[in-house]
PDB file of C-alpha atoms in Angstrom:
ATOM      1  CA  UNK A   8     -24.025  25.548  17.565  1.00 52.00           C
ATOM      2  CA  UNK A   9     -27.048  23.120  16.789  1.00 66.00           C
ATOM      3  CA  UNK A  10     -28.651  21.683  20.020  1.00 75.00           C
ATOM      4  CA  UNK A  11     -28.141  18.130  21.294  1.00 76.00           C
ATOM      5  CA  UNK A  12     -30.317  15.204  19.841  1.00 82.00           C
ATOM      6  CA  UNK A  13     -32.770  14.079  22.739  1.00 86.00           C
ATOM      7  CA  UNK A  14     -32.799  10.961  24.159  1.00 88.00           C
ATOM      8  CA  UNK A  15     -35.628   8.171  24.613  1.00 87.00           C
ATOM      9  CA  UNK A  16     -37.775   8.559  27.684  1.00 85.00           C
ATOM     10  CA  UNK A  17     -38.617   5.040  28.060  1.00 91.00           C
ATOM     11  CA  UNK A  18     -36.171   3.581  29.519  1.00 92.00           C
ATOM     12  CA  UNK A  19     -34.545   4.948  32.788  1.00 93.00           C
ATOM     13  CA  UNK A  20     -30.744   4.932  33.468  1.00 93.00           C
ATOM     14  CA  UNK A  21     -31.602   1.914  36.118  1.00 95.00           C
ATOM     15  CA  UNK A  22     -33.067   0.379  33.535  1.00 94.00           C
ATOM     16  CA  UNK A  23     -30.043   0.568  31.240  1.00 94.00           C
ATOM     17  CA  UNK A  24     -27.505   0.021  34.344  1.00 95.00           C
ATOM     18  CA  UNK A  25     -29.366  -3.652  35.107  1.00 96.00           C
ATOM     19  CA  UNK A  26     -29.282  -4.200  31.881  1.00 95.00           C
ATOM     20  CA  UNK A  27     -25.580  -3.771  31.258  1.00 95.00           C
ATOM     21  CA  UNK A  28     -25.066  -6.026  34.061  1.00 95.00           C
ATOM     22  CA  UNK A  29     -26.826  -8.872  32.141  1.00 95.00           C
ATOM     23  CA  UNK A  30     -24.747  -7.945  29.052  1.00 92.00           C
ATOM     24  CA  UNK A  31     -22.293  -9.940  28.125  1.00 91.00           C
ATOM     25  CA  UNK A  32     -20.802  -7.768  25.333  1.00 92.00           C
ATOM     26  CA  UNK A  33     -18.505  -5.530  26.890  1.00 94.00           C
ATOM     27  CA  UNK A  34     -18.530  -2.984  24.149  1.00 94.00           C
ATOM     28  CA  UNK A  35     -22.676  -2.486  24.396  1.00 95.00           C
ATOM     29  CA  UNK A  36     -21.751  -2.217  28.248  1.00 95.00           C
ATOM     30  CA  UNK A  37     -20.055   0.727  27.595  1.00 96.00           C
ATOM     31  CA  UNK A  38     -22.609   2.048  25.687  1.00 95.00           C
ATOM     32  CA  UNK A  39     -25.312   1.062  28.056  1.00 95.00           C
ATOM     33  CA  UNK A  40     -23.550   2.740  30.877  1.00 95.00           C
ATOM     34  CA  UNK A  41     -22.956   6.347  28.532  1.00 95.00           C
ATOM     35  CA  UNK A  42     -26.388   6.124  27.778  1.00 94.00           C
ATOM     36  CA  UNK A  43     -27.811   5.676  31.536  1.00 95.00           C
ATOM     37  CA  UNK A  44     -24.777   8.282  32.507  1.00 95.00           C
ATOM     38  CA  UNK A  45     -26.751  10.560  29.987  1.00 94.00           C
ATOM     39  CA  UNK A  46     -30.343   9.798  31.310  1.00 93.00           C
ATOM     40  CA  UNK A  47     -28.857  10.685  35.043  1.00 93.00           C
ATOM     41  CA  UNK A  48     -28.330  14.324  33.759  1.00 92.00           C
ATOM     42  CA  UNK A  49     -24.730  14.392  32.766  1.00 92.00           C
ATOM     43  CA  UNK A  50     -23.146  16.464  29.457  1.00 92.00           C
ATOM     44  CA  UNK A  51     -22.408  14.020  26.465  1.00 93.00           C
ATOM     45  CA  UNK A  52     -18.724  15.223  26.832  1.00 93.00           C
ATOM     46  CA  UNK A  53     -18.875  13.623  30.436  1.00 94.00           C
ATOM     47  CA  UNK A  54     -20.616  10.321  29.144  1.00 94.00           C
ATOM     48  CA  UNK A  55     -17.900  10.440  26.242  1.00 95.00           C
ATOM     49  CA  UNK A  56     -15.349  10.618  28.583  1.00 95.00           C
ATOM     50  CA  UNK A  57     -16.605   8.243  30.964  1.00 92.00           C
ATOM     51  CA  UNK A  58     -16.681   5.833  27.661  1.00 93.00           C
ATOM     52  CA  UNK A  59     -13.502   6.875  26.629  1.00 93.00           C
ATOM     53  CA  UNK A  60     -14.669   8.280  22.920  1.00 95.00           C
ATOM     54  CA  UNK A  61     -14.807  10.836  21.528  1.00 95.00           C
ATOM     55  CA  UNK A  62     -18.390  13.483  21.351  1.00 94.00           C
ATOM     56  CA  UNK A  63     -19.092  12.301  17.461  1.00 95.00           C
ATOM     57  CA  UNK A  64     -19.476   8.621  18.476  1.00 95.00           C
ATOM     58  CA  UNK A  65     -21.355   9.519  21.711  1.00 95.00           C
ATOM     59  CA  UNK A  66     -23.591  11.164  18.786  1.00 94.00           C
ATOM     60  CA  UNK A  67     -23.949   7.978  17.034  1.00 94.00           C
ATOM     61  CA  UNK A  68     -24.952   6.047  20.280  1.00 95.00           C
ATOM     62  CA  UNK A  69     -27.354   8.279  21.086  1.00 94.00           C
ATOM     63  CA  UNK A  70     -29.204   7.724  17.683  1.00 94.00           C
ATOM     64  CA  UNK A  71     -28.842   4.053  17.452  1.00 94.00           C
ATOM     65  CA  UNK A  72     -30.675   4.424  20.794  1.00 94.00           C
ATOM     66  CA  UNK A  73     -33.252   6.073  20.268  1.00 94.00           C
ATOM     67  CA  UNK A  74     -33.861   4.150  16.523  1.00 94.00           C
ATOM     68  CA  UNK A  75     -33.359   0.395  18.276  1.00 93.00           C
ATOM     69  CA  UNK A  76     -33.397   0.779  21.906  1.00 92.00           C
ATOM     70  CA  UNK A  77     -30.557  -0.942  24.258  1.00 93.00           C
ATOM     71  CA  UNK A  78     -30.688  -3.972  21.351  1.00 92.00           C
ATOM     72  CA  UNK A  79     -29.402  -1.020  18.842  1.00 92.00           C
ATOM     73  CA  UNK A  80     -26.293  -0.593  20.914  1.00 93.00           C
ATOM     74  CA  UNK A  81     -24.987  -4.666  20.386  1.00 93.00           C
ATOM     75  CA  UNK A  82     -21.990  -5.052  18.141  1.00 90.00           C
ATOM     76  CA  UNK A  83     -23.150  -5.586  14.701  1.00 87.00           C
ATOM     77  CA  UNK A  84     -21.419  -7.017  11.914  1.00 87.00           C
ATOM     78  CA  UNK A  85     -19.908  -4.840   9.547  1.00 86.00           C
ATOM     79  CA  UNK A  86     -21.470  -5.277   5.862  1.00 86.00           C
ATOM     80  CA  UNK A  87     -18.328  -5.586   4.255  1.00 87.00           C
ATOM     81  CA  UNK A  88     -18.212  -5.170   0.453  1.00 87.00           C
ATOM     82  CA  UNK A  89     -21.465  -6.493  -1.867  1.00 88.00           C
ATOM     83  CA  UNK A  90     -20.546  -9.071  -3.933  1.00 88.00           C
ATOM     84  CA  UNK A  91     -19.906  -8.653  -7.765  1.00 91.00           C
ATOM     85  CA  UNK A  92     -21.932 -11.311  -8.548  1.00 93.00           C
ATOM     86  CA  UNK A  93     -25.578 -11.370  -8.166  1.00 94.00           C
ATOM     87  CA  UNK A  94     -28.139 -14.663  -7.551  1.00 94.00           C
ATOM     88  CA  UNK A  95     -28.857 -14.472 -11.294  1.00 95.00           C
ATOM     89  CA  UNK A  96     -25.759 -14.143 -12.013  1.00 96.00           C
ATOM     90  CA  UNK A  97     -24.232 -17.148 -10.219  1.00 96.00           C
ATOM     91  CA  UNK A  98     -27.111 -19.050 -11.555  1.00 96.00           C
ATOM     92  CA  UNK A  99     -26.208 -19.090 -15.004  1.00 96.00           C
ATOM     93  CA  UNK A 100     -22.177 -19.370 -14.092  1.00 95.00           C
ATOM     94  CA  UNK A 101     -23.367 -22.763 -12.827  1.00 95.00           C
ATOM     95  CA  UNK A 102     -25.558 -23.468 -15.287  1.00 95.00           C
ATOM     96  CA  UNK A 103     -22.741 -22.734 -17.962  1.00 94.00           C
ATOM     97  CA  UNK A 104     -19.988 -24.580 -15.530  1.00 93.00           C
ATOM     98  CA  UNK A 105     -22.253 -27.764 -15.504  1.00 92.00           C
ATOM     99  CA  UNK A 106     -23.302 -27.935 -19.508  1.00 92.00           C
ATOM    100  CA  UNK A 107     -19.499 -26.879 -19.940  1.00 90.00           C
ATOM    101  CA  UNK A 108     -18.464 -25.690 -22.824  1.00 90.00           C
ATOM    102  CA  UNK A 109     -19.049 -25.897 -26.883  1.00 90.00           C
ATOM    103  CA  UNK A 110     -15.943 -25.652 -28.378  1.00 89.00           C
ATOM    104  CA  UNK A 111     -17.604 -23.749 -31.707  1.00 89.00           C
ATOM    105  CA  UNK A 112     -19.330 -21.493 -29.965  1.00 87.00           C
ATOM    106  CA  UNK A 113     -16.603 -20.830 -27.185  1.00 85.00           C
ATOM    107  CA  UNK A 114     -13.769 -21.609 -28.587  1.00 87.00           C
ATOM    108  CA  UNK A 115     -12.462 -23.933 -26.047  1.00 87.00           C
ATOM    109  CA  UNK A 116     -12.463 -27.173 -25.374  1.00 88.00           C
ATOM    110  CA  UNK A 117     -12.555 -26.990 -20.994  1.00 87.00           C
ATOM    111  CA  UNK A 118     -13.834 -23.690 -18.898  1.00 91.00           C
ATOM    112  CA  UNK A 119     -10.568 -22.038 -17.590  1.00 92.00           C
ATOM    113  CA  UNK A 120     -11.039 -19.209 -15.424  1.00 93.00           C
ATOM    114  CA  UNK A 121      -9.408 -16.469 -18.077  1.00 93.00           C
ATOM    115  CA  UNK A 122     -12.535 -18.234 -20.110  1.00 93.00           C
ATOM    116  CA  UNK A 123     -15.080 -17.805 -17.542  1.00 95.00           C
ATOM    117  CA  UNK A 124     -14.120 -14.254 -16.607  1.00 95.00           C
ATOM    118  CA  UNK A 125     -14.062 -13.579 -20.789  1.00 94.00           C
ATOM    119  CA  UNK A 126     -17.430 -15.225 -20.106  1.00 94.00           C
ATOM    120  CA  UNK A 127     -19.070 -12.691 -17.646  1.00 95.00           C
ATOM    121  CA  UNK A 128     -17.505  -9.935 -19.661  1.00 95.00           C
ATOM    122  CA  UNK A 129     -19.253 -10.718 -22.611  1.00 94.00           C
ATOM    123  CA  UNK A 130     -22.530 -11.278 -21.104  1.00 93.00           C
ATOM    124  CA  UNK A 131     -22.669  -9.143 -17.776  1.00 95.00           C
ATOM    125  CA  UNK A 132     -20.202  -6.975 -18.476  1.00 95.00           C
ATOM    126  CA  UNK A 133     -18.702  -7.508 -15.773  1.00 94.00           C
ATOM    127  CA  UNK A 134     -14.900  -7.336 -14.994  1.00 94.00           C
ATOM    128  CA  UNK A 135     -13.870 -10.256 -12.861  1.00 94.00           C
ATOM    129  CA  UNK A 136     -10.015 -11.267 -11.671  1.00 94.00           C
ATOM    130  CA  UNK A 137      -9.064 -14.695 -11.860  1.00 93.00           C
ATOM    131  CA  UNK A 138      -8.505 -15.029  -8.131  1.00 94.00           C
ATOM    132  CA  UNK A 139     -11.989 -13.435  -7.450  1.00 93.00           C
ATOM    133  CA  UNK A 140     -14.067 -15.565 -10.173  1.00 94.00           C
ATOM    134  CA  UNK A 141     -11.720 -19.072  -8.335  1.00 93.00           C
ATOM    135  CA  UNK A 142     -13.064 -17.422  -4.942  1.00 93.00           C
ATOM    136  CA  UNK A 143     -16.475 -17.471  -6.284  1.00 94.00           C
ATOM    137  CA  UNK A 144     -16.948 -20.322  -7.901  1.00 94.00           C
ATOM    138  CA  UNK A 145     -15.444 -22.118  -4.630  1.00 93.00           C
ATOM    139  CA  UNK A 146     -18.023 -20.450  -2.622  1.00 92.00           C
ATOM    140  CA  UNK A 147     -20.877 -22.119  -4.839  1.00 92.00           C
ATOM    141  CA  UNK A 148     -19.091 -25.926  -4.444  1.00 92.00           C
ATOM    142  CA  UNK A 149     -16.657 -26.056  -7.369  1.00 91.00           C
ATOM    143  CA  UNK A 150     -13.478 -27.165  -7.387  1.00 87.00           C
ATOM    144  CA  UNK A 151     -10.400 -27.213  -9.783  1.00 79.00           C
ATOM    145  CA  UNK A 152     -10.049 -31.003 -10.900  1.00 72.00           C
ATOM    146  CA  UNK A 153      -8.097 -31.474 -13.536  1.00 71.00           C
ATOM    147  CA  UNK A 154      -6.911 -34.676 -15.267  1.00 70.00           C
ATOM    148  CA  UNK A 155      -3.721 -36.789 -14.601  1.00 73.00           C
ATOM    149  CA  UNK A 156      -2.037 -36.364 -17.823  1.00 76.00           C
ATOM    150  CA  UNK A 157      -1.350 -39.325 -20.186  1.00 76.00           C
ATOM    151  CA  UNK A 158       1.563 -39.640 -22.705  1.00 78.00           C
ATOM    152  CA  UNK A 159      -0.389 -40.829 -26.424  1.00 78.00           C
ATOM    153  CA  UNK A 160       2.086 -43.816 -26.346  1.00 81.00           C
ATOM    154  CA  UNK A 161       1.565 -45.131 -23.291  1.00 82.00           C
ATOM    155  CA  UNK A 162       0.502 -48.536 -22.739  1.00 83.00           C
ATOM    156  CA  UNK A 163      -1.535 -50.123 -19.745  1.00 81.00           C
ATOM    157  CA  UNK A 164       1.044 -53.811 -19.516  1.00 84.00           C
ATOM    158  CA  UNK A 165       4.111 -51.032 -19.227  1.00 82.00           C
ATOM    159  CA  UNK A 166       2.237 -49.738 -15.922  1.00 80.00           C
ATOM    160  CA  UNK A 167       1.918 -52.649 -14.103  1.00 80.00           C
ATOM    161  CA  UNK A 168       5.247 -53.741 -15.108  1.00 81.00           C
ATOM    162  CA  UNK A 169       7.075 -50.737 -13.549  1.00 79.00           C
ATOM    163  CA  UNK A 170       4.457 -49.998 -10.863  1.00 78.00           C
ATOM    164  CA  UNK A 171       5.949 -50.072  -7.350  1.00 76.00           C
ATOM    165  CA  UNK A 172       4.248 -52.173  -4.993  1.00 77.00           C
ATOM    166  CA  UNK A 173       4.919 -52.085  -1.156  1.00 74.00           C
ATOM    167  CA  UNK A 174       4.046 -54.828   1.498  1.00 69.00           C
ATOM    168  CA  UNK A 175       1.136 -53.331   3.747  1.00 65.00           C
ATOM    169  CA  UNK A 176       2.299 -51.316   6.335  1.00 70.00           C
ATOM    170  CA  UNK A 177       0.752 -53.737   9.231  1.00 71.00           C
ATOM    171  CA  UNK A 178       0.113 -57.660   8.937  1.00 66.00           C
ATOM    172  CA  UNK A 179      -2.101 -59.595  10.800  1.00 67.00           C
ATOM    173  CA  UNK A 180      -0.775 -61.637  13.670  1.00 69.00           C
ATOM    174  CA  UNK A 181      -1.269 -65.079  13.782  1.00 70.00           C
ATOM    175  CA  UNK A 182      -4.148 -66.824  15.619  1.00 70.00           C
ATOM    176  CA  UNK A 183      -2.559 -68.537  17.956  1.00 62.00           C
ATOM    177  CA  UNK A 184      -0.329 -65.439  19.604  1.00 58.00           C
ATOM    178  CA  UNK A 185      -2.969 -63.411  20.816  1.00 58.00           C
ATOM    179  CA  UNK A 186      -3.859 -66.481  23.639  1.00 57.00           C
ATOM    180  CA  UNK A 187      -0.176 -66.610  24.446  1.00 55.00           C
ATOM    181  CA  UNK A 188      -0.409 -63.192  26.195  1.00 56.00           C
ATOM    182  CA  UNK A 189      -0.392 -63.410  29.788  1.00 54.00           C
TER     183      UNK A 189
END
């Protein structure tokens, strides 16, 4: 059985006690008071009961401690996953996105996002989804726009011919009826 990881000196188990009364994160209250419940002498199976975890977390507390102090025992932020795209990366995806494309050298006449990902294969090789390539490029400002289509035989004197028009939805009342309120 390996012997228990020591603890800090420099801060006392008052120290950590007035300190979780300031706190205003419950969950580094818990911690605080484990940690000052350790300081005052007691096993790390009592603190992890007190704390209601288990001895392996206890563990963990004990060297974010000593690493960061009472500020190492704050909720953090998990990382989450690192994105497939680096700043270079997303660089030239813009900088392709804005010159758009050259239909003899792409092959298309407007980016698509099958065409983008075919894109970043070719030149990164990297292998990016649809839905993850629409979440990026949303994430940088773009959005899909595309155009209202337009039948080859239509003609502009048809439209407003056949266009609908509606009377405004509120009128303007007449000068003289706003005095004849009482």
């Amino acid at each position: 059985m390996s012997t228990a990881i020591g603890v800090r000196g420099d801060y006392s188990a008052m120290d950590l006690r007035a300190r979780a009364r300031r706190c205003g994160d419950p969950d580094q209250v818990r911690r605080l008071l484990a940690m000052a419940h350790i300081l005052d002498g007691a096993s790390r199976s009592d603190a992890a009961k007190l704390a209601g975890v288990t001895l392996q977390i206890v563990r963990d507390w004990v060297l974010r401690f000593n690493a960061d102090g009472p500020d190492g025992l704050a909720t953090r932020k998990a990382p989450g996953r690192t994105p497939i795209l680096n700043d270079e990366q997303r660089a030239r995806l813009a900088e392709i996105v804005e010159s758009g494309p050259i239909p003899a050298a792409h092959g298309v006449v407007r980016w698509r996002l099958v065409d983008l990902a075919q894109w970043l294969h070719d030149e990164f090789k990297l292998s990016v989804t649809r839905h993850t390539l629409s979440r990026e490029l949303r994430a940088m400002g773009y959005r899909k726009l595309s155009a209202r289509p337009r039948h080859r035989g239509q003609r502009s004197e048809d439209i407003t011919a056949f266009k609908k028009t509606s009377p405004p939805v509120w009128r303007k009342s007449a000068r003289g009826s706003q005095g004849a309120r009482p």
